[in-house]
Amino acid sequence: MVAEFLTVSTHTPSLALITYRPEYCGALTRVAGAQTIDLAPLTDSETAALVSDLVGPDPSLGGLADTITERAAGNPFFAEEMARELAERGVLRGKPGAYISTAETAYITVPATLQATIAARIDRLDPRAKRTLGAAAVVGSRFGLDLLTVLDVEPAVDDLVASQFIDQVKFTRQPEYVFHHPLIRAVAYEAQLKSARSELHRRVGAAIEARDPVAADENAALIAEHLEAAGDLQTAYGWHMRAATWATNRDIAAARLSWERAEKIADALPAEDPHRAGMRIAPRTMLCAIAWRVHMDVAGDRFEELRQLCTAAGDKASLAIGMAGVVMDHTFQARMREASQLASEAMALIESLGDPALTVGLSMPVIFAKG
């Protein structure tokens, strides 16, 4: 089900209509004066009317149109995909809105799921177009021709646009494309062998880094995603940490996400990995340090977990950094008793480090809370 977001300007007679999926919870949902409308599935009569517009009124389509209506279950995209699939298969002849059926309805198979419908359409693509679609699915929901070429793919984008698998959204000397629907990308992605897909992810990550080395930090999160999907977890961890460092003073929410992804990778490493303890500590330290900036409550299990890891590893510096962040979080949340108690412990720990630079950097928020 899709929701529609409406907002009307109070100064100019204007209307902005934006559609988004139900799981979206970004800034658009919090715009003052906006109205949100949840769209229910189409009714049977509405779906039947849509199917009639898609295939036409010819008597030969009667039973087939009923089958499409039933299988679509109120989803207009499903109805459109089934009509396209039947036309591509030759079951329907003519043009949209004026088809005729060339077979007995009783002998026509209609895929039972939308995924199966899309997969059947993809299978009928010629090899060049199919390879282009698969490589594009690995690159991302939005892609250009440069990365496809790096993957040794001869782009067949015109065929894919004509078949409504993708849409062109940038018409410059370096055109860009998006998938017509997220589910098309998902089906094209999952249809590939995991080993082949992993290799493509690895090559895409390397290509993004190589094509603009100066912007490597800015692209670090994207490179990390591709390397993680390729199964190169150690390297992906480093790129996630690099992305978080770059984003810290630019987009703290993005930095938090990168540290959380690095944390997840570190936790998944084998227990015998000699670097696992340090890799688990580093992102947790930063998540505690910036908790007060993102209103993230880390005073409980997360900080205690960091304390245990640092104690086991003898890493007083990381514990001090994380502790200073939690002190600030307590202070900003007006938990002054907790802030003062933890600040006393933090001061003793900071003084034991014997590092003047670190002592100065961490002491100010702790002294403020303790005072």
mmCIF file of C-alpha atoms in Angstrom:
data_model
loop_
_atom_site.group_PDB
_atom_site.id
_atom_site.type_symbol
_atom_site.label_atom_id
_atom_site.label_comp_id
_atom_site.label_asym_id
_atom_site.label_seq_id
_atom_site.Cartn_x
_atom_site.Cartn_y
_atom_site.Cartn_z
ATOM 1 C CA MET A 1 0.000 0.000 0.000
ATOM 2 C CA VAL A 2 1.303 3.431 -0.946
ATOM 3 C CA ALA A 3 0.683 6.653 0.913
ATOM 4 C CA GLU A 4 0.265 10.022 -0.768
ATOM 5 C CA PHE A 5 1.670 13.133 0.839
ATOM 6 C CA LEU A 6 -0.122 16.421 0.179
ATOM 7 C CA THR A 7 1.004 19.897 1.116
ATOM 8 C CA VAL A 8 -0.502 23.234 0.106
ATOM 9 C CA SER A 9 1.472 26.476 0.286
ATOM 10 C CA THR A 10 -0.045 29.191 2.481
ATOM 11 C CA HIS A 11 1.404 31.909 0.217
ATOM 12 C CA THR A 12 0.853 30.637 -3.314
ATOM 13 C CA PRO A 13 -1.972 28.524 -4.757
ATOM 14 C CA SER A 14 0.100 25.395 -5.317
ATOM 15 C CA LEU A 15 -0.040 21.688 -4.593
ATOM 16 C CA ALA A 16 2.787 19.189 -4.201
ATOM 17 C CA LEU A 17 1.821 15.546 -4.488
ATOM 18 C CA ILE A 18 4.426 13.004 -3.402
ATOM 19 C CA THR A 19 4.017 9.246 -3.250
ATOM 20 C CA TYR A 20 6.094 7.022 -1.011
ATOM 21 C CA ARG A 21 6.030 3.518 0.422
ATOM 22 C CA PRO A 22 4.575 2.904 3.917
ATOM 23 C CA GLU A 23 7.974 2.168 5.496
ATOM 24 C CA TYR A 24 9.247 5.679 4.677
ATOM 25 C CA CYS A 25 9.640 7.779 7.846
ATOM 26 C CA GLY A 26 11.860 10.652 6.672
ATOM 27 C CA ALA A 27 11.554 14.423 6.807
ATOM 28 C CA LEU A 28 8.576 14.615 4.435
ATOM 29 C CA THR A 29 6.353 12.950 7.025
ATOM 30 C CA ARG A 30 7.036 15.812 9.450
ATOM 31 C CA VAL A 31 6.354 18.832 7.236
ATOM 32 C CA ALA A 32 3.986 21.241 8.956
ATOM 33 C CA GLY A 33 0.556 21.497 7.363
ATOM 34 C CA ALA A 34 0.930 18.293 5.362
ATOM 35 C CA GLN A 35 -1.830 15.778 4.920
ATOM 36 C CA THR A 36 -1.162 12.075 4.515
ATOM 37 C CA ILE A 37 -3.564 9.747 2.737
ATOM 38 C CA ASP A 38 -3.086 5.981 2.927
ATOM 39 C CA LEU A 39 -4.048 4.345 -0.355
ATOM 40 C CA ALA A 40 -5.983 1.113 -0.003
ATOM 41 C CA PRO A 41 -5.804 -1.594 -2.703
ATOM 42 C CA LEU A 42 -8.136 -1.127 -5.652
ATOM 43 C CA THR A 43 -11.556 -2.709 -5.324
ATOM 44 C CA ASP A 44 -12.505 -5.571 -7.641
ATOM 45 C CA SER A 45 -14.545 -3.234 -9.844
ATOM 46 C CA GLU A 46 -11.706 -0.683 -9.989
ATOM 47 C CA THR A 47 -9.199 -3.400 -10.851
ATOM 48 C CA ALA A 48 -11.530 -4.750 -13.535
ATOM 49 C CA ALA A 49 -11.835 -1.268 -15.041
ATOM 50 C CA LEU A 50 -8.050 -0.885 -15.053
ATOM 51 C CA VAL A 51 -7.576 -4.292 -16.687
ATOM 52 C CA SER A 52 -10.161 -3.388 -19.310
ATOM 53 C CA ASP A 53 -8.198 -0.215 -20.116
ATOM 54 C CA LEU A 54 -4.971 -2.226 -20.312
ATOM 55 C CA VAL A 55 -6.139 -5.064 -22.567
ATOM 56 C CA GLY A 56 -9.285 -3.796 -24.248
ATOM 57 C CA PRO A 57 -12.935 -4.879 -24.580
ATOM 58 C CA ASP A 58 -12.600 -7.690 -27.160
ATOM 59 C CA PRO A 59 -14.844 -10.678 -26.279
ATOM 60 C CA SER A 60 -11.879 -13.058 -26.577
ATOM 61 C CA LEU A 61 -10.395 -11.458 -23.453
ATOM 62 C CA GLY A 62 -13.326 -12.084 -21.127
ATOM 63 C CA GLY A 63 -12.001 -14.990 -19.057
ATOM 64 C CA LEU A 64 -8.421 -13.787 -19.227
ATOM 65 C CA ALA A 65 -9.318 -10.321 -17.965
ATOM 66 C CA ASP A 66 -11.128 -11.931 -15.034
ATOM 67 C CA THR A 67 -8.024 -13.985 -14.210
ATOM 68 C CA ILE A 68 -5.774 -10.911 -14.275
ATOM 69 C CA THR A 69 -8.228 -9.036 -12.064
ATOM 70 C CA GLU A 70 -8.267 -11.872 -9.539
ATOM 71 C CA ARG A 71 -4.487 -12.344 -9.461
ATOM 72 C CA ALA A 72 -3.758 -8.601 -9.236
ATOM 73 C CA ALA A 73 -5.570 -8.438 -5.878
ATOM 74 C CA GLY A 74 -6.000 -4.674 -6.134
ATOM 75 C CA ASN A 75 -2.375 -3.934 -7.046
ATOM 76 C CA PRO A 76 -2.296 -1.836 -10.246
ATOM 77 C CA PHE A 77 1.399 -2.527 -10.895
ATOM 78 C CA PHE A 78 0.733 -6.278 -10.772
ATOM 79 C CA ALA A 79 -2.073 -5.895 -13.311
ATOM 80 C CA GLU A 80 0.171 -3.884 -15.633
ATOM 81 C CA GLU A 81 3.021 -6.395 -15.382
ATOM 82 C CA MET A 82 0.748 -9.365 -16.105
ATOM 83 C CA ALA A 83 -0.677 -7.632 -19.178
ATOM 84 C CA ARG A 84 2.846 -6.886 -20.436
ATOM 85 C CA GLU A 85 3.962 -10.460 -19.743
ATOM 86 C CA LEU A 86 1.055 -11.930 -21.713
ATOM 87 C CA ALA A 87 1.666 -9.544 -24.618
ATOM 88 C CA GLU A 88 5.380 -10.373 -24.728
ATOM 89 C CA ARG A 89 4.519 -14.072 -24.688
ATOM 90 C CA GLY A 90 2.236 -13.628 -27.678
ATOM 91 C CA VAL A 91 -0.925 -14.598 -25.823
ATOM 92 C CA LEU A 92 -2.204 -11.085 -26.468
ATOM 93 C CA ARG A 93 -1.922 -9.612 -29.972
ATOM 94 C CA GLY A 94 -2.435 -6.022 -30.985
ATOM 95 C CA LYS A 95 -1.602 -2.967 -28.946
ATOM 96 C CA PRO A 96 -2.334 -1.821 -25.367
ATOM 97 C CA GLY A 97 -6.019 -1.179 -24.880
ATOM 98 C CA ALA A 98 -6.915 -3.068 -28.055
ATOM 99 C CA TYR A 99 -5.588 -6.599 -27.636
ATOM 100 C CA ILE A 100 -7.189 -9.838 -28.745
ATOM 101 C CA SER A 101 -6.485 -13.227 -27.234
ATOM 102 C CA THR A 102 -4.896 -15.823 -29.504
ATOM 103 C CA ALA A 103 -5.491 -18.839 -27.263
ATOM 104 C CA GLU A 104 -8.225 -20.554 -25.338
ATOM 105 C CA THR A 105 -8.470 -19.038 -21.876
ATOM 106 C CA ALA A 106 -8.473 -22.472 -20.242
ATOM 107 C CA TYR A 107 -4.974 -23.153 -21.587
ATOM 108 C CA ILE A 108 -3.407 -19.813 -20.651
ATOM 109 C CA THR A 109 -1.153 -19.757 -17.603
ATOM 110 C CA VAL A 110 -0.861 -16.572 -15.588
ATOM 111 C CA PRO A 111 1.917 -16.413 -12.959
ATOM 112 C CA ALA A 112 0.519 -16.570 -9.443
ATOM 113 C CA THR A 113 2.920 -13.979 -7.988
ATOM 114 C CA LEU A 114 4.279 -10.666 -9.131
ATOM 115 C CA GLN A 115 7.852 -11.926 -8.734
ATOM 116 C CA ALA A 116 7.126 -14.815 -11.090
ATOM 117 C CA THR A 117 5.569 -12.443 -13.606
ATOM 118 C CA ILE A 118 8.604 -10.160 -13.617
ATOM 119 C CA ALA A 119 11.001 -13.117 -13.721
ATOM 120 C CA ALA A 120 9.197 -14.488 -16.774
ATOM 121 C CA ARG A 121 9.522 -11.131 -18.545
ATOM 122 C CA ILE A 122 13.227 -10.931 -17.709
ATOM 123 C CA ASP A 123 13.823 -14.464 -18.988
ATOM 124 C CA ARG A 124 12.494 -13.465 -22.410
ATOM 125 C CA LEU A 125 14.982 -10.610 -22.813
ATOM 126 C CA ASP A 126 17.784 -11.134 -25.278
ATOM 127 C CA PRO A 127 21.126 -11.970 -23.575
ATOM 128 C CA ARG A 128 22.584 -8.475 -23.962
ATOM 129 C CA ALA A 129 19.567 -6.746 -22.405
ATOM 130 C CA LYS A 130 19.333 -9.370 -19.661
ATOM 131 C CA ARG A 131 23.008 -8.908 -18.775
ATOM 132 C CA THR A 132 22.538 -5.127 -18.709
ATOM 133 C CA LEU A 133 19.581 -5.426 -16.348
ATOM 134 C CA GLY A 134 21.438 -7.785 -14.009
ATOM 135 C CA ALA A 135 24.528 -5.580 -13.852
ATOM 136 C CA ALA A 136 22.377 -2.486 -13.277
ATOM 137 C CA ALA A 137 20.621 -4.241 -10.397
ATOM 138 C CA VAL A 138 24.002 -4.705 -8.731
ATOM 139 C CA VAL A 139 25.067 -1.087 -9.325
ATOM 140 C CA GLY A 140 21.961 0.327 -7.618
ATOM 141 C CA SER A 141 18.461 1.681 -8.050
ATOM 142 C CA ARG A 142 19.927 4.621 -10.010
ATOM 143 C CA PHE A 143 22.772 4.029 -12.430
ATOM 144 C CA GLY A 144 24.722 5.473 -15.333
ATOM 145 C CA LEU A 145 26.433 3.867 -18.289
ATOM 146 C CA ASP A 146 29.967 4.380 -16.976
ATOM 147 C CA LEU A 147 29.792 1.699 -14.289
ATOM 148 C CA LEU A 148 28.070 -0.741 -16.641
ATOM 149 C CA THR A 149 30.945 -0.309 -19.075
ATOM 150 C CA VAL A 150 33.472 -0.934 -16.284
ATOM 151 C CA LEU A 151 31.705 -4.240 -15.680
ATOM 152 C CA ASP A 152 32.333 -5.196 -19.327
ATOM 153 C CA VAL A 153 28.655 -4.823 -20.142
ATOM 154 C CA GLU A 154 27.583 -3.440 -23.495
ATOM 155 C CA PRO A 155 24.538 -1.443 -22.334
ATOM 156 C CA ALA A 156 21.225 -2.260 -23.998
ATOM 157 C CA VAL A 157 19.313 0.456 -22.191
ATOM 158 C CA ASP A 158 17.074 1.403 -25.126
ATOM 159 C CA ASP A 159 15.497 -2.047 -25.154
ATOM 160 C CA LEU A 160 14.986 -1.947 -21.395
ATOM 161 C CA VAL A 161 13.395 1.515 -21.521
ATOM 162 C CA ALA A 162 11.076 0.405 -24.329
ATOM 163 C CA SER A 163 10.044 -2.645 -22.285
ATOM 164 C CA GLN A 164 9.505 -0.427 -19.195
ATOM 165 C CA PHE A 165 12.048 -2.244 -17.067
ATOM 166 C CA ILE A 166 13.912 1.042 -16.528
ATOM 167 C CA ASP A 167 13.252 4.762 -17.055
ATOM 168 C CA GLN A 168 15.690 7.441 -18.167
ATOM 169 C CA VAL A 169 15.801 10.310 -15.656
ATOM 170 C CA LYS A 170 18.810 12.319 -16.841
ATOM 171 C CA PHE A 171 19.126 13.325 -20.497
ATOM 172 C CA THR A 172 22.624 14.819 -20.615
ATOM 173 C CA ARG A 173 25.833 13.564 -22.204
ATOM 174 C CA GLN A 174 26.030 11.179 -19.236
ATOM 175 C CA PRO A 175 22.468 9.846 -19.000
ATOM 176 C CA GLU A 176 21.173 8.180 -15.872
ATOM 177 C CA TYR A 177 18.443 5.606 -15.392
ATOM 178 C CA VAL A 178 16.280 4.197 -12.597
ATOM 179 C CA PHE A 179 14.362 0.966 -12.308
ATOM 180 C CA HIS A 180 10.712 1.319 -13.253
ATOM 181 C CA HIS A 181 9.794 -0.345 -9.947
ATOM 182 C CA PRO A 182 11.919 -1.484 -6.962
ATOM 183 C CA LEU A 183 10.608 -5.030 -7.344
ATOM 184 C CA ILE A 184 12.028 -5.258 -10.873
ATOM 185 C CA ARG A 185 15.471 -4.548 -9.488
ATOM 186 C CA ALA A 186 14.960 -7.059 -6.668
ATOM 187 C CA VAL A 187 13.966 -9.858 -9.045
ATOM 188 C CA ALA A 188 16.810 -9.078 -11.471
ATOM 189 C CA TYR A 189 19.261 -9.027 -8.562
ATOM 190 C CA GLU A 190 18.148 -12.308 -6.986
ATOM 191 C CA ALA A 191 18.090 -14.101 -10.340
ATOM 192 C CA GLN A 192 21.899 -13.995 -10.531
ATOM 193 C CA LEU A 193 24.282 -16.556 -9.066
ATOM 194 C CA LYS A 194 25.563 -15.326 -5.715
ATOM 195 C CA SER A 195 29.198 -15.851 -6.713
ATOM 196 C CA ALA A 196 28.790 -13.837 -9.936
ATOM 197 C CA ARG A 197 26.861 -11.131 -8.093
ATOM 198 C CA SER A 198 29.574 -10.870 -5.425
ATOM 199 C CA GLU A 199 32.251 -10.402 -8.065
ATOM 200 C CA LEU A 200 30.224 -7.623 -9.700
ATOM 201 C CA HIS A 201 29.835 -5.873 -6.333
ATOM 202 C CA ARG A 202 33.585 -6.078 -5.775
ATOM 203 C CA ARG A 203 34.304 -4.585 -9.180
ATOM 204 C CA VAL A 204 31.740 -1.811 -8.735
ATOM 205 C CA GLY A 205 33.283 -0.830 -5.393
ATOM 206 C CA ALA A 206 36.756 -0.709 -6.944
ATOM 207 C CA ALA A 207 35.453 1.294 -9.919
ATOM 208 C CA ILE A 208 33.765 3.912 -7.712
ATOM 209 C CA GLU A 209 36.993 4.381 -5.772
ATOM 210 C CA ALA A 210 39.179 4.536 -8.899
ATOM 211 C CA ARG A 211 37.078 6.919 -10.978
ATOM 212 C CA ASP A 212 37.336 9.774 -8.462
ATOM 213 C CA PRO A 213 40.038 9.188 -5.814
ATOM 214 C CA VAL A 214 39.596 12.718 -4.461
ATOM 215 C CA ALA A 215 35.973 11.908 -3.550
ATOM 216 C CA ALA A 216 36.800 8.544 -1.968
ATOM 217 C CA ASP A 217 35.774 9.718 1.510
ATOM 218 C CA GLU A 218 32.501 11.113 0.199
ATOM 219 C CA ASN A 219 31.794 7.820 -1.600
ATOM 220 C CA ALA A 220 33.026 5.657 1.266
ATOM 221 C CA ALA A 221 29.554 4.551 2.393
ATOM 222 C CA LEU A 222 28.632 3.412 -1.119
ATOM 223 C CA ILE A 223 31.941 1.583 -1.559
ATOM 224 C CA ALA A 224 31.414 -0.107 1.808
ATOM 225 C CA GLU A 225 27.946 -1.319 0.770
ATOM 226 C CA HIS A 226 29.307 -2.962 -2.377
ATOM 227 C CA LEU A 227 32.230 -4.596 -0.568
ATOM 228 C CA GLU A 228 29.922 -5.863 2.169
ATOM 229 C CA ALA A 229 27.609 -7.356 -0.457
ATOM 230 C CA ALA A 230 30.689 -8.933 -2.072
ATOM 231 C CA GLY A 231 31.475 -10.685 1.208
ATOM 232 C CA ASP A 232 34.722 -8.743 1.742
ATOM 233 C CA LEU A 233 33.803 -7.892 5.324
ATOM 234 C CA GLN A 234 37.190 -6.800 6.665
ATOM 235 C CA THR A 235 37.626 -4.233 3.892
ATOM 236 C CA ALA A 236 33.971 -3.169 4.085
ATOM 237 C CA TYR A 237 34.434 -2.512 7.815
ATOM 238 C CA GLY A 238 37.261 -0.093 7.077
ATOM 239 C CA TRP A 239 35.182 1.774 4.511
ATOM 240 C CA HIS A 240 32.201 2.018 6.885
ATOM 241 C CA MET A 241 34.475 3.535 9.536
ATOM 242 C CA ARG A 242 35.950 5.902 6.954
ATOM 243 C CA ALA A 243 32.450 6.932 5.839
ATOM 244 C CA ALA A 244 31.437 7.642 9.428
ATOM 245 C CA THR A 245 34.509 9.784 10.043
ATOM 246 C CA TRP A 246 33.809 11.834 6.919
ATOM 247 C CA ALA A 247 30.137 12.300 7.813
ATOM 248 C CA THR A 248 30.631 13.145 11.505
ATOM 249 C CA ASN A 249 30.596 16.923 10.980
ATOM 250 C CA ARG A 250 28.369 16.818 7.881
ATOM 251 C CA ASP A 251 25.542 14.355 8.582
ATOM 252 C CA ILE A 252 25.652 12.831 12.044
ATOM 253 C CA ALA A 253 22.727 10.505 11.296
ATOM 254 C CA ALA A 254 24.643 9.046 8.342
ATOM 255 C CA ALA A 255 27.731 8.690 10.525
ATOM 256 C CA ARG A 256 25.704 6.793 13.105
ATOM 257 C CA LEU A 257 24.397 4.419 10.432
ATOM 258 C CA SER A 258 27.927 3.704 9.165
ATOM 259 C CA TRP A 259 29.210 2.994 12.680
ATOM 260 C CA GLU A 260 26.266 0.676 13.317
ATOM 261 C CA ARG A 261 27.000 -1.242 10.110
ATOM 262 C CA ALA A 262 30.675 -1.504 11.070
ATOM 263 C CA GLU A 263 29.599 -2.762 14.495
ATOM 264 C CA LYS A 264 27.452 -5.456 12.905
ATOM 265 C CA ILE A 265 30.309 -6.627 10.671
ATOM 266 C CA ALA A 266 32.742 -6.785 13.603
ATOM 267 C CA ASP A 267 30.306 -8.822 15.684
ATOM 268 C CA ALA A 268 29.968 -11.345 12.848
ATOM 269 C CA LEU A 269 33.726 -12.011 12.626
ATOM 270 C CA PRO A 270 35.018 -15.367 13.908
ATOM 271 C CA ALA A 271 35.946 -15.390 17.589
ATOM 272 C CA GLU A 272 39.499 -16.404 16.728
ATOM 273 C CA ASP A 273 40.080 -13.341 14.544
ATOM 274 C CA PRO A 274 42.939 -11.434 16.236
ATOM 275 C CA HIS A 275 41.474 -8.050 15.240
ATOM 276 C CA ARG A 276 37.894 -8.764 16.345
ATOM 277 C CA ALA A 277 38.095 -7.176 19.811
ATOM 278 C CA GLY A 278 39.485 -3.879 18.532
ATOM 279 C CA MET A 279 37.050 -3.819 15.626
ATOM 280 C CA ARG A 280 34.123 -4.336 18.001
ATOM 281 C CA ILE A 281 35.321 -1.578 20.327
ATOM 282 C CA ALA A 282 35.942 1.173 17.747
ATOM 283 C CA PRO A 283 32.392 1.721 16.401
ATOM 284 C CA ARG A 284 30.841 1.257 19.845
ATOM 285 C CA THR A 285 33.176 3.912 21.217
ATOM 286 C CA MET A 286 32.042 6.432 18.631
ATOM 287 C CA LEU A 287 28.352 5.549 19.025
ATOM 288 C CA CYS A 288 28.640 6.302 22.735
ATOM 289 C CA ALA A 289 30.677 9.443 22.050
ATOM 290 C CA ILE A 290 28.046 10.970 19.732
ATOM 291 C CA ALA A 291 24.951 9.719 21.554
ATOM 292 C CA TRP A 292 24.121 13.186 22.878
ATOM 293 C CA ARG A 293 24.177 14.595 19.325
ATOM 294 C CA VAL A 294 21.639 12.145 17.901
ATOM 295 C CA HIS A 295 19.472 11.732 21.018
ATOM 296 C CA MET A 296 20.409 8.054 21.202
ATOM 297 C CA ASP A 297 20.058 6.510 24.646
ATOM 298 C CA VAL A 298 23.230 4.505 25.317
ATOM 299 C CA ALA A 299 23.237 4.759 29.102
ATOM 300 C CA GLY A 300 22.204 1.141 29.507
ATOM 301 C CA ASP A 301 23.255 -1.999 27.676
ATOM 302 C CA ARG A 302 25.285 -0.354 24.918
ATOM 303 C CA PHE A 303 27.653 1.478 27.235
ATOM 304 C CA GLU A 304 27.988 -1.498 29.580
ATOM 305 C CA GLU A 305 28.895 -3.626 26.572
ATOM 306 C CA LEU A 306 31.598 -1.112 25.628
ATOM 307 C CA ARG A 307 32.867 -1.108 29.210
ATOM 308 C CA GLN A 308 33.165 -4.900 29.245
ATOM 309 C CA LEU A 309 34.956 -5.015 25.882
ATOM 310 C CA CYS A 310 37.399 -2.247 26.844
ATOM 311 C CA THR A 311 38.110 -3.811 30.236
ATOM 312 C CA ALA A 312 38.841 -7.177 28.643
ATOM 313 C CA ALA A 313 41.140 -5.567 26.061
ATOM 314 C CA GLY A 314 42.748 -3.106 28.495
ATOM 315 C CA ASP A 315 41.642 -0.230 26.253
ATOM 316 C CA LYS A 316 41.278 2.683 28.661
ATOM 317 C CA ALA A 317 41.394 5.360 25.961
ATOM 318 C CA SER A 318 38.342 4.059 24.090
ATOM 319 C CA LEU A 319 36.447 3.642 27.341
ATOM 320 C CA ALA A 320 37.253 7.218 28.320
ATOM 321 C CA ILE A 321 36.054 8.557 24.962
ATOM 322 C CA GLY A 322 32.804 6.599 25.181
ATOM 323 C CA MET A 323 32.325 7.526 28.814
ATOM 324 C CA ALA A 324 32.722 11.256 28.079
ATOM 325 C CA GLY A 325 29.987 10.957 25.464
ATOM 326 C CA VAL A 326 27.642 9.238 27.907
ATOM 327 C CA VAL A 327 28.329 11.925 30.498
ATOM 328 C CA MET A 328 27.252 14.518 27.934
ATOM 329 C CA ASP A 329 24.169 12.464 27.107
ATOM 330 C CA HIS A 330 23.168 12.295 30.780
ATOM 331 C CA THR A 331 23.675 16.045 31.045
ATOM 332 C CA PHE A 332 21.572 16.879 27.990
ATOM 333 C CA GLN A 333 18.833 14.552 29.231
ATOM 334 C CA ALA A 334 18.853 16.340 32.625
ATOM 335 C CA ARG A 335 19.987 13.188 34.435
ATOM 336 C CA MET A 336 22.369 15.222 36.564
ATOM 337 C CA ARG A 337 22.934 12.673 39.339
ATOM 338 C CA GLU A 338 23.951 10.001 36.829
ATOM 339 C CA ALA A 339 26.087 12.535 34.940
ATOM 340 C CA SER A 340 27.924 13.595 38.096
ATOM 341 C CA GLN A 341 28.574 10.027 39.253
ATOM 342 C CA LEU A 342 29.885 8.913 35.868
ATOM 343 C CA ALA A 343 31.909 12.132 35.508
ATOM 344 C CA SER A 344 33.829 11.338 38.711
ATOM 345 C CA GLU A 345 34.691 7.908 37.366
ATOM 346 C CA ALA A 346 35.598 9.366 33.980
ATOM 347 C CA MET A 347 37.969 11.958 35.482
ATOM 348 C CA ALA A 348 39.882 9.263 37.338
ATOM 349 C CA LEU A 349 40.121 7.196 34.163
ATOM 350 C CA ILE A 350 41.212 10.167 32.030
ATOM 351 C CA GLU A 351 43.923 11.153 34.521
ATOM 352 C CA SER A 352 45.252 7.590 34.524
ATOM 353 C CA LEU A 353 45.875 7.715 30.789
ATOM 354 C CA GLY A 354 48.845 10.040 31.053
ATOM 355 C CA ASP A 355 48.085 11.526 27.623
ATOM 356 C CA PRO A 356 47.949 15.356 27.889
ATOM 357 C CA ALA A 357 46.195 15.884 24.545
ATOM 358 C CA LEU A 358 43.524 13.291 25.267
ATOM 359 C CA THR A 359 43.129 14.559 28.822
ATOM 360 C CA VAL A 360 42.425 18.115 27.657
ATOM 361 C CA GLY A 361 40.024 16.955 24.948
ATOM 362 C CA LEU A 362 37.928 14.771 27.226
ATOM 363 C CA SER A 363 38.051 16.722 30.464
ATOM 364 C CA MET A 364 35.904 19.727 29.505
ATOM 365 C CA PRO A 365 32.526 17.965 29.129
ATOM 366 C CA VAL A 366 33.274 15.813 32.155
ATOM 367 C CA ILE A 367 34.231 18.780 34.339
ATOM 368 C CA PHE A 368 31.112 20.612 33.175
ATOM 369 C CA ALA A 369 28.893 17.697 34.212
ATOM 370 C CA LYS A 370 30.735 17.097 37.462
ATOM 371 C CA GLY A 371 30.584 20.762 38.402
#
